[in-house]
């Protein structure tokens, strides 16, 4: 009897082994497209906010619910991405997986949840890449960043197709009729930026913004932090020129200077170009993300990069 007792105790898994086993089970479930089951298995060992491997597969399971596949991303979508500053966002709107039919569409919200799992990795409360490095170490933070980057590229495609009112076939802003701009523009500085756009930009009115985005601060902040985290990650992670990255290594130099150039010209963008955490943007905790500054941010970034 005593021998059997010791045998039973000896067969028990340590917490670390339980987590490793849950990760392995989740991978198997995801390979069979059993998204919810994978999430349940991972939740069964509790939130592992400092375990980069657990976080990665948990994010994959959330993205699976969208559904979003990294295999399809590389095989079908990424080859269609342009690295031109004025064409990148339109090209992302043509991605097969850039599906979004409403602000509450699970294809969008589940992928956003997956991105947030990765951005807040390490249990951090604010999400700059440097905070993830401090919490997880450089190697794990870099892996998490690359993982998040792929998902954010698709989310930008969703955001731009829906709020940019773009056709999935061309990605051209305003091509579905109706809204020609992301938002309405009432600020004089923002109006001046919009007025200067070439005809190809399509945003040639101050009152043809998307009705689901104009005036909705939470959704406006979604677009701000998505763009800023995209820039932050791509500027700080190592992406080798592998020949299979669709030119990702070129993006940072092409788009990261938009805000700096505008600010250098005297445009007051406040904290819109640096905020990366949605709650900070939403609550305007520093008092420097006004409605006018948000309009200027959209004019400088989303509008200028989407033709």
Coordinates of N, CA and C in Angstrom, one line a residue, residues 14-259:
X14 N 4.4 18.2 -12.1 CA 4.7 19.5 -11.4 C 3.9 20.6 -12.2
X15 N 3.8 21.8 -11.6 CA 3.1 22.9 -12.3 C 3.7 23.2 -13.6
X16 N 5.0 23.2 -13.7 CA 5.7 23.4 -14.9 C 5.4 22.4 -16.0
X17 N 5.3 21.1 -15.5 CA 4.9 20.0 -16.5 C 3.5 20.1 -16.9
X18 N 2.6 20.6 -16.0 CA 1.2 20.8 -16.4 C 1.1 21.8 -17.4
X19 N 1.8 22.9 -17.3 CA 1.8 24.0 -18.3 C 2.3 23.5 -19.6
X20 N 3.4 22.8 -19.6 CA 4.0 22.3 -20.8 C 3.1 21.3 -21.5
X21 N 2.4 20.5 -20.7 CA 1.4 19.6 -21.3 C 0.2 20.3 -21.9
X22 N -0.2 21.3 -21.2 CA -1.3 22.1 -21.8 C -1.0 22.8 -23.1
X23 N 0.3 23.3 -23.2 CA 0.7 23.9 -24.4 C 0.8 22.9 -25.5
X24 N 1.3 21.7 -25.2 CA 1.3 20.6 -26.2 C -0.1 20.2 -26.7
X25 N -1.0 20.1 -25.7 CA -2.4 19.7 -26.1 C -3.0 20.8 -26.9
X26 N -2.8 22.1 -26.6 CA -3.3 23.2 -27.3 C -2.9 23.2 -28.8
X27 N -1.6 22.9 -29.0 CA -1.0 22.9 -30.3 C -1.7 21.8 -31.1
X28 N -2.0 20.6 -30.5 CA -2.6 19.5 -31.2 C -4.1 19.9 -31.6
X29 N -4.7 20.6 -30.6 CA -6.1 21.0 -30.9 C -6.2 22.0 -32.0
X30 N -5.3 23.0 -32.0 CA -5.3 24.0 -33.0 C -5.0 23.4 -34.4
X31 N -4.2 22.4 -34.4 CA -3.9 21.8 -35.7 C -5.2 21.1 -36.3
X32 N -6.1 20.8 -35.4 CA -7.4 20.3 -35.8 C -8.5 21.4 -35.9
X33 N -8.1 22.6 -35.7 CA -8.9 23.8 -35.8 C -10.0 23.8 -34.6
X34 N -9.6 23.3 -33.5 CA -10.4 23.3 -32.3 C -10.0 24.4 -31.4
X35 N -10.5 25.6 -31.8 CA -10.0 26.8 -31.1 C -10.5 26.9 -29.7
X36 N -11.8 26.8 -29.5 CA -12.3 27.0 -28.1 C -11.7 25.9 -27.2
X37 N -11.6 24.7 -27.7 CA -11.0 23.6 -26.9 C -9.6 23.9 -26.5
X38 N -8.8 24.5 -27.4 CA -7.4 24.9 -27.0 C -7.4 25.9 -25.9
X39 N -8.3 26.9 -26.0 CA -8.4 28.0 -25.0 C -8.7 27.4 -23.7
X40 N -9.7 26.4 -23.7 CA -10.1 25.8 -22.4 C -9.0 25.0 -21.8
X41 N -8.2 24.3 -22.5 CA -7.0 23.6 -22.0 C -6.0 24.5 -21.4
X42 N -5.7 25.6 -22.1 CA -4.8 26.6 -21.6 C -5.3 27.3 -20.4
X43 N -6.5 27.6 -20.3 CA -7.1 28.3 -19.1 C -7.1 27.3 -17.9
X44 N -7.1 26.0 -18.2 CA -7.1 25.0 -17.2 C -5.9 25.1 -16.3
X45 N -4.8 25.6 -16.7 CA -3.6 25.8 -15.9 C -3.4 27.2 -15.4
X46 N -4.4 28.0 -15.6 CA -4.3 29.4 -15.2 C -3.5 30.3 -16.1
X47 N -3.7 31.6 -16.0 CA -3.0 32.6 -16.8 C -1.5 32.5 -16.6
X48 N -0.8 32.3 -17.6 CA 0.7 32.3 -17.5 C 1.3 33.5 -18.2
X49 N 1.1 34.6 -17.5 CA 1.5 35.9 -18.2 C 2.9 36.1 -18.4
X50 N 3.8 35.3 -17.8 CA 5.2 35.5 -18.0 C 5.8 34.3 -18.8
X51 N 5.0 33.5 -19.3 CA 5.4 32.3 -20.1 C 5.2 32.6 -21.6
X52 N 6.3 33.0 -22.3 CA 6.1 33.5 -23.7 C 5.5 32.4 -24.6
X53 N 5.8 31.1 -24.3 CA 5.3 30.0 -25.1 C 3.8 29.9 -24.9
X54 N 3.4 29.9 -23.6 CA 2.0 29.8 -23.3 C 1.2 31.0 -23.9
X55 N 1.7 32.2 -23.8 CA 1.1 33.4 -24.4 C 1.0 33.3 -25.9
X56 N 2.0 32.7 -26.5 CA 2.0 32.6 -28.0 C 0.9 31.7 -28.5
X57 N 0.8 30.5 -27.8 CA -0.3 29.6 -28.3 C -1.7 30.1 -27.9
X58 N -1.8 30.8 -26.7 CA -3.0 31.3 -26.3 C -3.5 32.4 -27.3
X59 N -2.6 33.2 -27.8 CA -2.9 34.2 -28.8 C -3.3 33.5 -30.1
X60 N -2.6 32.4 -30.5 CA -3.0 31.7 -31.7 C -4.4 31.1 -31.6
X61 N -4.8 30.7 -30.4 CA -6.1 30.1 -30.2 C -7.2 31.2 -30.3
X62 N -6.9 32.4 -29.7 CA -7.8 33.5 -29.9 C -8.0 33.9 -31.4
X63 N -6.8 34.0 -32.1 CA -6.9 34.3 -33.5 C -7.6 33.3 -34.3
X64 N -7.5 32.0 -33.9 CA -8.1 30.9 -34.5 C -9.6 31.1 -34.6
X65 N -10.2 31.8 -33.5 CA -11.6 32.0 -33.5 C -12.0 33.1 -34.5
X66 N -11.1 33.8 -35.0 CA -11.4 34.9 -35.9 C -12.2 34.5 -37.2
X67 N -11.8 33.5 -38.0 CA -10.5 32.8 -37.9 C -9.4 33.4 -38.7
X68 N -8.2 33.3 -38.1 CA -7.0 33.8 -38.8 C -5.9 32.8 -38.7
X69 N -5.2 32.6 -39.8 CA -4.2 31.6 -39.9 C -2.9 32.2 -40.4
X70 N -1.8 31.9 -39.7 CA -0.5 32.4 -40.1 C 0.0 31.8 -41.4
X71 N -0.5 30.5 -41.6 CA -0.1 29.9 -42.9 C -0.7 30.6 -44.1
X72 N -2.0 31.0 -44.0 CA -2.6 31.7 -45.0 C -2.0 33.1 -45.2
X73 N -1.6 33.7 -44.0 CA -1.0 35.0 -44.0 C 0.2 35.0 -44.9
X74 N 1.1 34.0 -44.7 CA 2.3 34.0 -45.5 C 2.1 33.5 -46.9
X75 N 1.2 32.5 -47.1 CA 1.1 31.9 -48.4 C 0.2 32.8 -49.3
X76 N -0.8 33.5 -48.8 CA -1.7 34.2 -49.7 C -1.7 35.7 -49.5
X77 N -1.6 36.2 -48.3 CA -1.7 37.6 -48.1 C -0.4 38.4 -48.2
X78 N 0.6 38.0 -47.4 CA 1.8 38.8 -47.3 C 2.4 39.2 -48.7
X79 N 2.4 38.2 -49.7 CA 3.0 38.6 -51.0 C 2.3 39.8 -51.7
X80 N 1.1 40.1 -51.2 CA 0.4 41.2 -51.8 C 0.6 42.6 -51.1
X81 N 1.4 42.6 -50.1 CA 1.7 43.8 -49.4 C 2.6 44.7 -50.1
X82 N 2.2 46.0 -50.2 CA 3.1 47.0 -50.7 C 3.9 47.7 -49.6
X83 N 5.1 48.1 -49.8 CA 5.9 48.8 -48.8 C 5.9 50.3 -49.1
X84 N 5.2 50.8 -50.1 CA 5.2 52.2 -50.5 C 4.3 52.9 -49.4
X85 N 4.8 54.1 -49.0 CA 4.1 54.8 -47.9 C 2.7 55.1 -48.2
X86 N 2.4 55.4 -49.5 CA 1.0 55.8 -49.8 C 0.1 54.6 -50.2
X87 N 0.7 53.4 -50.4 CA 0.0 52.3 -50.9 C -0.1 51.1 -49.9
X88 N 0.6 51.2 -48.8 CA 0.7 50.0 -47.9 C -0.7 49.7 -47.3
X89 N -1.4 50.7 -46.8 CA -2.7 50.4 -46.1 C -3.7 49.8 -47.1
X90 N -3.7 50.4 -48.3 CA -4.7 49.9 -49.3 C -4.4 48.5 -49.7
X91 N -3.1 48.1 -49.7 CA -2.7 46.8 -50.1 C -3.1 45.8 -49.0
X92 N -3.1 46.2 -47.7 CA -3.5 45.3 -46.6 C -5.0 45.1 -46.6
X93 N -5.7 46.1 -47.1 CA -7.2 45.9 -47.2 C -7.6 44.9 -48.2
X94 N -6.7 44.4 -49.1 CA -7.0 43.4 -50.0 C -6.7 42.0 -49.5
X95 N -6.2 41.9 -48.3 CA -5.8 40.6 -47.8 C -7.1 39.7 -47.7
X96 N -7.0 38.4 -48.0 CA -8.1 37.5 -47.9 C -8.7 37.5 -46.5
X97 N -7.8 37.6 -45.5 CA -8.2 37.5 -44.1 C -8.6 38.8 -43.4
X98 N -8.6 39.9 -44.2 CA -8.9 41.2 -43.7 C -10.4 41.4 -43.7
X99 N -11.1 40.5 -43.1 CA -12.6 40.5 -43.1 C -13.1 41.3 -41.9
X100 N -14.0 42.2 -42.1 CA -14.6 42.9 -41.0 C -15.9 43.6 -41.5
X101 N -17.0 43.2 -41.0 CA -18.3 43.7 -41.5 C -19.0 44.6 -40.5
X102 N -18.5 44.7 -39.3 CA -19.0 45.6 -38.3 C -18.0 45.8 -37.2
X103 N -18.1 46.8 -36.3 CA -17.1 47.0 -35.2 C -17.1 45.8 -34.3
X104 N -18.2 45.1 -34.2 CA -18.3 43.9 -33.3 C -18.1 42.6 -33.9
X105 N -17.7 42.6 -35.2 CA -17.4 41.3 -35.9 C -16.4 40.5 -35.2
X106 N -16.7 39.2 -35.0 CA -15.7 38.4 -34.3 C -14.4 38.2 -35.0
X107 N -14.4 38.4 -36.4 CA -13.2 38.3 -37.1 C -12.2 39.4 -36.7
X108 N -12.8 40.5 -36.3 CA -12.0 41.7 -35.9 C -11.7 41.6 -34.4
X109 N -12.7 41.4 -33.6 CA -12.6 41.4 -32.1 C -11.7 40.3 -31.6
X110 N -11.8 39.1 -32.2 CA -11.0 38.0 -31.7 C -9.5 38.2 -32.0
X111 N -9.3 38.7 -33.2 CA -7.9 39.0 -33.6 C -7.3 40.1 -32.7
X112 N -8.1 41.1 -32.4 CA -7.7 42.2 -31.5 C -7.4 41.6 -30.1
X113 N -8.2 40.7 -29.6 CA -7.9 40.1 -28.3 C -6.6 39.3 -28.4
X114 N -6.3 38.6 -29.5 CA -5.0 37.9 -29.6 C -3.8 38.9 -29.6
X115 N -4.0 40.0 -30.3 CA -2.9 41.0 -30.3 C -2.7 41.5 -28.9
X116 N -3.8 41.8 -28.2 CA -3.6 42.4 -26.8 C -2.9 41.3 -25.9
X117 N -3.2 40.1 -26.1 CA -2.6 39.0 -25.3 C -1.0 39.2 -25.5
X118 N -0.6 39.4 -26.7 CA 0.8 39.5 -27.0 C 1.4 40.8 -26.5
X119 N 0.7 41.9 -26.8 CA 1.2 43.2 -26.4 C 1.4 43.4 -24.9
X120 N 0.5 42.8 -24.1 CA 0.5 42.9 -22.7 C 1.3 41.7 -22.0
X121 N 2.0 41.0 -22.8 CA 2.8 39.8 -22.3 C 3.8 40.3 -21.2
X122 N 3.9 39.5 -20.2 CA 4.7 39.8 -19.1 C 3.9 40.4 -18.0
X123 N 2.6 40.6 -18.2 CA 1.8 41.2 -17.1 C 1.9 42.7 -17.0
X124 N 2.4 43.3 -18.1 CA 2.6 44.8 -18.1 C 1.3 45.5 -18.2
X125 N 1.3 46.7 -17.7 CA 0.0 47.5 -17.8 C 0.1 48.5 -18.9
X126 N 1.2 48.9 -19.4 CA 1.4 49.7 -20.6 C 2.3 49.0 -21.6
X127 N 2.1 49.1 -22.9 CA 2.6 48.1 -23.8 C 3.7 48.5 -24.8
X128 N 4.5 49.5 -24.5 CA 5.7 49.7 -25.4 C 6.6 48.4 -25.4
X129 N 7.3 48.2 -26.5 CA 8.1 47.0 -26.6 C 9.2 47.0 -25.5
X130 N 9.7 48.1 -25.1 CA 10.7 48.1 -24.1 C 10.2 47.5 -22.8
X131 N 8.9 47.7 -22.5 CA 8.3 47.1 -21.3 C 8.3 45.6 -21.3
X132 N 8.0 45.1 -22.5 CA 8.0 43.6 -22.7 C 9.5 43.1 -22.6
X133 N 10.4 43.8 -23.0 CA 11.8 43.4 -22.9 C 12.2 43.3 -21.4
X134 N 11.8 44.3 -20.6 CA 12.0 44.3 -19.2 C 11.4 43.1 -18.5
X135 N 10.2 42.8 -18.9 CA 9.4 41.7 -18.3 C 9.8 40.3 -18.7
X136 N 10.2 40.2 -20.0 CA 10.4 38.8 -20.5 C 11.8 38.5 -21.0
X137 N 12.6 39.6 -21.1 CA 13.9 39.4 -21.7 C 13.9 39.7 -23.2
X138 N 15.0 40.0 -23.8 CA 15.1 40.5 -25.2 C 14.6 39.4 -26.2
X139 N 15.1 38.2 -26.0 CA 14.7 37.1 -27.0 C 13.2 36.8 -27.0
X140 N 12.6 36.6 -25.8 CA 11.2 36.3 -25.8 C 10.4 37.5 -26.2
X141 N 10.8 38.7 -25.9 CA 10.1 39.9 -26.3 C 10.1 40.1 -27.8
X142 N 11.3 39.7 -28.4 CA 11.4 39.8 -29.9 C 10.4 38.8 -30.5
X143 N 10.4 37.6 -30.0 CA 9.5 36.6 -30.6 C 8.1 37.0 -30.5
X144 N 7.7 37.5 -29.3 CA 6.3 38.0 -29.1 C 6.0 39.1 -30.0
X145 N 7.0 40.0 -30.2 CA 6.8 41.1 -31.1 C 6.6 40.7 -32.6
X146 N 7.4 39.8 -33.1 CA 7.2 39.3 -34.4 C 5.8 38.6 -34.6
X147 N 5.4 37.9 -33.6 CA 4.1 37.2 -33.6 C 3.0 38.2 -33.6
X148 N 3.1 39.3 -32.8 CA 2.1 40.3 -32.8 C 2.1 41.1 -34.1
X149 N 3.2 41.3 -34.7 CA 3.3 42.1 -35.9 C 2.5 41.5 -37.0
X150 N 2.6 40.2 -37.2 CA 1.9 39.5 -38.3 C 0.4 39.7 -38.1
X151 N -0.1 39.6 -36.8 CA -1.5 39.8 -36.6 C -1.9 41.3 -36.8
X152 N -1.1 42.2 -36.4 CA -1.4 43.6 -36.5 C -1.5 44.0 -38.0
X153 N -0.6 43.4 -38.8 CA -0.7 43.7 -40.2 C -2.1 43.4 -40.8
X154 N -2.6 42.2 -40.4 CA -3.9 41.8 -40.8 C -5.0 42.7 -40.2
X155 N -4.8 43.1 -38.9 CA -5.8 44.0 -38.3 C -5.9 45.3 -39.0
X156 N -4.7 45.8 -39.4 CA -4.7 47.1 -40.2 C -5.5 46.9 -41.4
X157 N -5.4 45.8 -42.1 CA -6.1 45.5 -43.3 C -7.6 45.5 -43.0
X158 N -8.0 44.9 -41.9 CA -9.4 44.9 -41.5 C -9.9 46.3 -41.2
X159 N -9.2 47.1 -40.4 CA -9.5 48.4 -40.0 C -9.7 49.3 -41.3
X160 N -8.7 49.2 -42.2 CA -8.7 50.0 -43.4 C -9.8 49.6 -44.4
X161 N -10.1 48.3 -44.5 CA -11.1 47.9 -45.4 C -12.5 48.4 -44.9
X162 N -12.7 48.3 -43.6 CA -14.0 48.6 -43.1 C -14.2 50.2 -42.9
X163 N -13.3 50.8 -42.1 CA -13.4 52.2 -41.9 C -13.0 53.1 -43.1
X164 N -12.1 52.5 -43.9 CA -11.7 53.2 -45.1 C -12.6 52.9 -46.3
X165 N -13.7 52.1 -46.0 CA -14.7 51.9 -47.0 C -14.1 51.4 -48.3
X166 N -13.2 50.4 -48.3 CA -12.4 50.0 -49.4 C -13.0 48.7 -50.0
X167 N -12.9 48.5 -51.3 CA -13.2 47.2 -51.9 C -12.1 46.2 -51.6
X168 N -12.5 45.0 -51.3 CA -11.5 43.9 -51.0 C -10.7 43.6 -52.3
X169 N -11.2 43.9 -53.4 CA -10.4 43.6 -54.7 C -9.3 44.6 -55.0
X170 N -9.6 45.9 -54.7 CA -8.6 46.9 -55.0 C -8.0 47.6 -53.8
X171 N -8.7 47.6 -52.7 CA -8.2 48.3 -51.5 C -8.3 49.8 -51.5
X172 N -8.8 50.3 -52.6 CA -8.9 51.8 -52.8 C -9.9 52.4 -51.8
X173 N -9.4 53.4 -51.1 CA -10.2 54.1 -50.0 C -11.5 54.7 -50.7
X174 N -12.6 54.5 -50.0 CA -13.9 55.1 -50.5 C -14.4 54.5 -51.7
X175 N -13.9 53.4 -52.1 CA -14.3 52.8 -53.4 C -15.7 52.1 -53.3
X176 N -16.2 51.9 -52.1 CA -17.6 51.3 -52.0 C -18.7 52.3 -52.1
X177 N -18.3 53.6 -52.2 CA -19.4 54.6 -52.2 C -19.7 55.1 -50.8
X178 N -20.2 56.3 -50.7 CA -20.5 56.9 -49.4 C -19.3 57.5 -48.7
X179 N -18.8 56.9 -47.7 CA -17.6 57.4 -46.9 C -16.4 57.4 -47.8
X180 N -15.7 58.6 -47.9 CA -14.5 58.7 -48.7 C -13.3 58.9 -47.7
X181 N -13.6 59.2 -46.5 CA -12.5 59.5 -45.5 C -12.8 58.6 -44.3
X182 N -11.8 58.5 -43.4 CA -12.0 57.7 -42.2 C -13.0 58.4 -41.3
X183 N -12.8 59.7 -41.1 CA -13.6 60.5 -40.1 C -14.0 61.8 -40.7
X184 N -14.9 62.5 -40.1 CA -15.2 63.9 -40.4 C -14.1 64.8 -39.9
X185 N -13.8 65.9 -40.5 CA -12.8 66.8 -40.1 C -13.3 68.2 -39.8
X186 N -13.2 68.6 -38.5 CA -13.7 70.0 -38.2 C -12.6 70.9 -37.7
X187 N -11.4 70.3 -37.4 CA -10.2 71.1 -37.0 C -9.6 71.7 -38.2
X188 N -9.2 73.0 -38.1 CA -8.6 73.7 -39.3 C -7.3 73.1 -39.8
X189 N -6.5 72.7 -38.8 CA -5.2 72.1 -39.2 C -5.4 70.8 -40.0
X190 N -6.3 69.9 -39.4 CA -6.6 68.7 -40.1 C -7.2 68.9 -41.5
X191 N -8.1 69.9 -41.6 CA -8.7 70.2 -42.9 C -7.6 70.6 -43.9
X192 N -6.6 71.4 -43.4 CA -5.6 71.8 -44.3 C -4.8 70.7 -44.9
X193 N -4.6 69.6 -44.0 CA -3.8 68.4 -44.5 C -4.7 67.7 -45.5
X194 N -5.9 67.5 -45.2 CA -6.8 66.8 -46.2 C -6.9 67.5 -47.5
X195 N -7.0 68.9 -47.4 CA -7.1 69.6 -48.7 C -5.9 69.5 -49.6
X196 N -4.8 69.3 -49.0 CA -3.5 69.1 -49.8 C -3.3 67.8 -50.4
X197 N -4.2 66.8 -50.1 CA -4.0 65.5 -50.7 C -4.2 65.5 -52.2
X198 N -3.5 64.7 -52.9 CA -3.8 64.6 -54.4 C -5.1 63.9 -54.6
X199 N -5.7 64.1 -55.8 CA -7.0 63.5 -56.1 C -7.1 62.0 -55.9
X200 N -5.9 61.3 -56.1 CA -5.9 59.9 -55.9 C -6.2 59.4 -54.5
X201 N -6.1 60.3 -53.6 CA -6.4 60.0 -52.2 C -7.9 59.7 -51.9
X202 N -8.7 60.3 -52.7 CA -10.2 60.1 -52.6 C -10.8 60.9 -51.4
X203 N -10.1 61.2 -50.4 CA -10.6 62.0 -49.3 C -10.6 63.5 -49.6
X204 N -11.7 63.9 -50.2 CA -11.8 65.3 -50.7 C -12.9 66.1 -50.0
X205 N -13.4 65.6 -48.9 CA -14.5 66.3 -48.2 C -14.3 66.2 -46.7
X206 N -14.8 67.2 -46.0 CA -14.6 67.1 -44.5 C -15.7 66.4 -43.8
X207 N -16.8 66.0 -44.5 CA -18.0 65.5 -43.9 C -18.4 64.1 -44.4
X208 N -17.4 63.4 -45.0 CA -17.7 62.1 -45.6 C -16.9 61.0 -44.8
X209 N -16.8 61.2 -43.5 CA -16.1 60.2 -42.7 C -17.0 59.0 -42.4
X210 N -16.4 57.9 -42.0 CA -17.2 56.7 -41.7 C -18.1 56.9 -40.5
X211 N -19.4 56.7 -40.6 CA -20.3 57.0 -39.4 C -20.0 56.1 -38.2
X212 N -19.4 55.0 -38.4 CA -19.1 54.1 -37.2 C -17.8 54.5 -36.5
X213 N -17.0 55.4 -37.1 CA -15.8 55.8 -36.5 C -15.8 57.2 -36.1
X214 N -16.4 58.1 -36.9 CA -16.4 59.5 -36.5 C -17.1 59.7 -35.2
X215 N -16.4 60.4 -34.2 CA -17.0 60.8 -33.0 C -17.0 59.6 -31.9
X216 N -16.5 58.5 -32.3 CA -16.5 57.3 -31.3 C -15.1 57.2 -30.8
X217 N -14.8 57.8 -29.6 CA -13.5 57.9 -29.1 C -12.8 56.5 -28.9
X218 N -13.6 55.5 -28.5 CA -13.0 54.2 -28.2 C -12.5 53.6 -29.5
X219 N -13.3 53.7 -30.6 CA -12.8 53.1 -31.9 C -11.7 54.0 -32.5
X220 N -11.8 55.3 -32.3 CA -10.7 56.1 -32.8 C -9.4 55.7 -32.1
X221 N -9.5 55.4 -30.8 CA -8.3 55.0 -30.1 C -7.8 53.6 -30.5
X222 N -8.7 52.8 -30.9 CA -8.3 51.5 -31.5 C -7.4 51.7 -32.7
X223 N -7.7 52.7 -33.6 CA -6.9 52.9 -34.7 C -5.6 53.6 -34.4
X224 N -5.6 54.4 -33.3 CA -4.4 55.1 -32.9 C -3.4 54.1 -32.3
X225 N -3.8 53.3 -31.4 CA -2.9 52.4 -30.7 C -2.5 51.3 -31.6
X226 N -3.3 50.9 -32.5 CA -2.9 49.9 -33.5 C -1.8 50.4 -34.4
X227 N -1.9 51.6 -34.9 CA -0.9 52.2 -35.7 C 0.4 52.4 -34.9
X228 N 0.3 52.9 -33.7 CA 1.5 53.2 -32.9 C 2.2 51.9 -32.5
X229 N 1.5 50.9 -32.1 CA 2.1 49.6 -31.7 C 2.8 49.0 -32.9
X230 N 2.1 49.1 -34.0 CA 2.7 48.6 -35.3 C 4.1 49.2 -35.5
X231 N 4.1 50.5 -35.4 CA 5.4 51.3 -35.6 C 6.4 50.9 -34.6
X232 N 6.0 50.8 -33.3 CA 6.9 50.5 -32.2 C 7.5 49.1 -32.3
X233 N 6.7 48.2 -32.7 CA 7.2 46.8 -32.8 C 8.1 46.7 -34.0
X234 N 7.7 47.2 -35.1 CA 8.6 47.0 -36.3 C 9.9 47.8 -36.2
X235 N 9.9 48.8 -35.4 CA 11.1 49.6 -35.2 C 12.1 48.9 -34.2
X236 N 11.6 48.0 -33.4 CA 12.4 47.5 -32.3 C 12.7 46.0 -32.4
X237 N 12.1 45.3 -33.3 CA 12.4 43.8 -33.4 C 13.3 43.5 -34.5
X238 N 13.9 42.4 -34.5 CA 14.8 41.9 -35.5 C 14.0 41.1 -36.5
X239 N 13.9 41.6 -37.8 CA 13.3 40.8 -38.9 C 14.3 40.7 -39.9
X240 N 14.9 39.5 -40.1 CA 15.9 39.3 -41.1 C 15.4 39.3 -42.5
X241 N 16.2 39.7 -43.4 CA 15.7 39.7 -44.8 C 15.8 38.3 -45.4
X242 N 14.8 37.6 -45.1 CA 14.8 36.1 -45.4 C 14.3 35.8 -46.8
X243 N 13.7 36.8 -47.4 CA 13.2 36.6 -48.7 C 11.7 36.1 -48.7
X244 N 11.2 35.9 -47.4 CA 9.8 35.4 -47.3 C 9.1 36.3 -46.3
X245 N 9.5 37.6 -46.2 CA 8.9 38.5 -45.3 C 8.1 39.6 -46.0
X246 N 7.9 39.5 -47.3 CA 7.1 40.5 -48.0 C 7.6 41.9 -47.9
X247 N 8.9 42.1 -47.6 CA 9.5 43.4 -47.4 C 9.2 44.0 -46.1
X248 N 8.9 43.2 -45.1 CA 8.6 43.8 -43.7 C 9.8 44.6 -43.2
X249 N 11.0 44.2 -43.6 CA 12.2 44.9 -43.1 C 12.3 46.3 -43.6
X250 N 11.5 46.6 -44.7 CA 11.6 47.9 -45.3 C 10.6 48.9 -44.7
X251 N 9.6 48.4 -44.0 CA 8.5 49.2 -43.6 C 8.9 50.3 -42.6
X252 N 9.7 50.0 -41.6 CA 10.0 51.0 -40.6 C 10.5 52.3 -41.1
X253 N 11.5 52.2 -42.0 CA 12.0 53.4 -42.6 C 11.0 54.2 -43.4
X254 N 10.0 53.5 -44.0 CA 9.1 54.1 -44.9 C 7.9 54.8 -44.2
X255 N 7.6 54.4 -43.0 CA 6.4 55.0 -42.4 C 6.6 55.5 -41.0
X256 N 7.7 55.2 -40.3 CA 7.8 55.6 -38.9 C 8.1 57.1 -38.8
X257 N 8.4 57.8 -39.8 CA 8.7 59.2 -39.7 C 7.5 60.1 -40.0
X258 N 6.4 59.6 -40.2 CA 5.2 60.4 -40.6 C 4.9 61.4 -39.5
X259 N 4.8 61.0 -38.3 CA 4.5 61.9 -37.2 C 5.6 62.9 -36.9

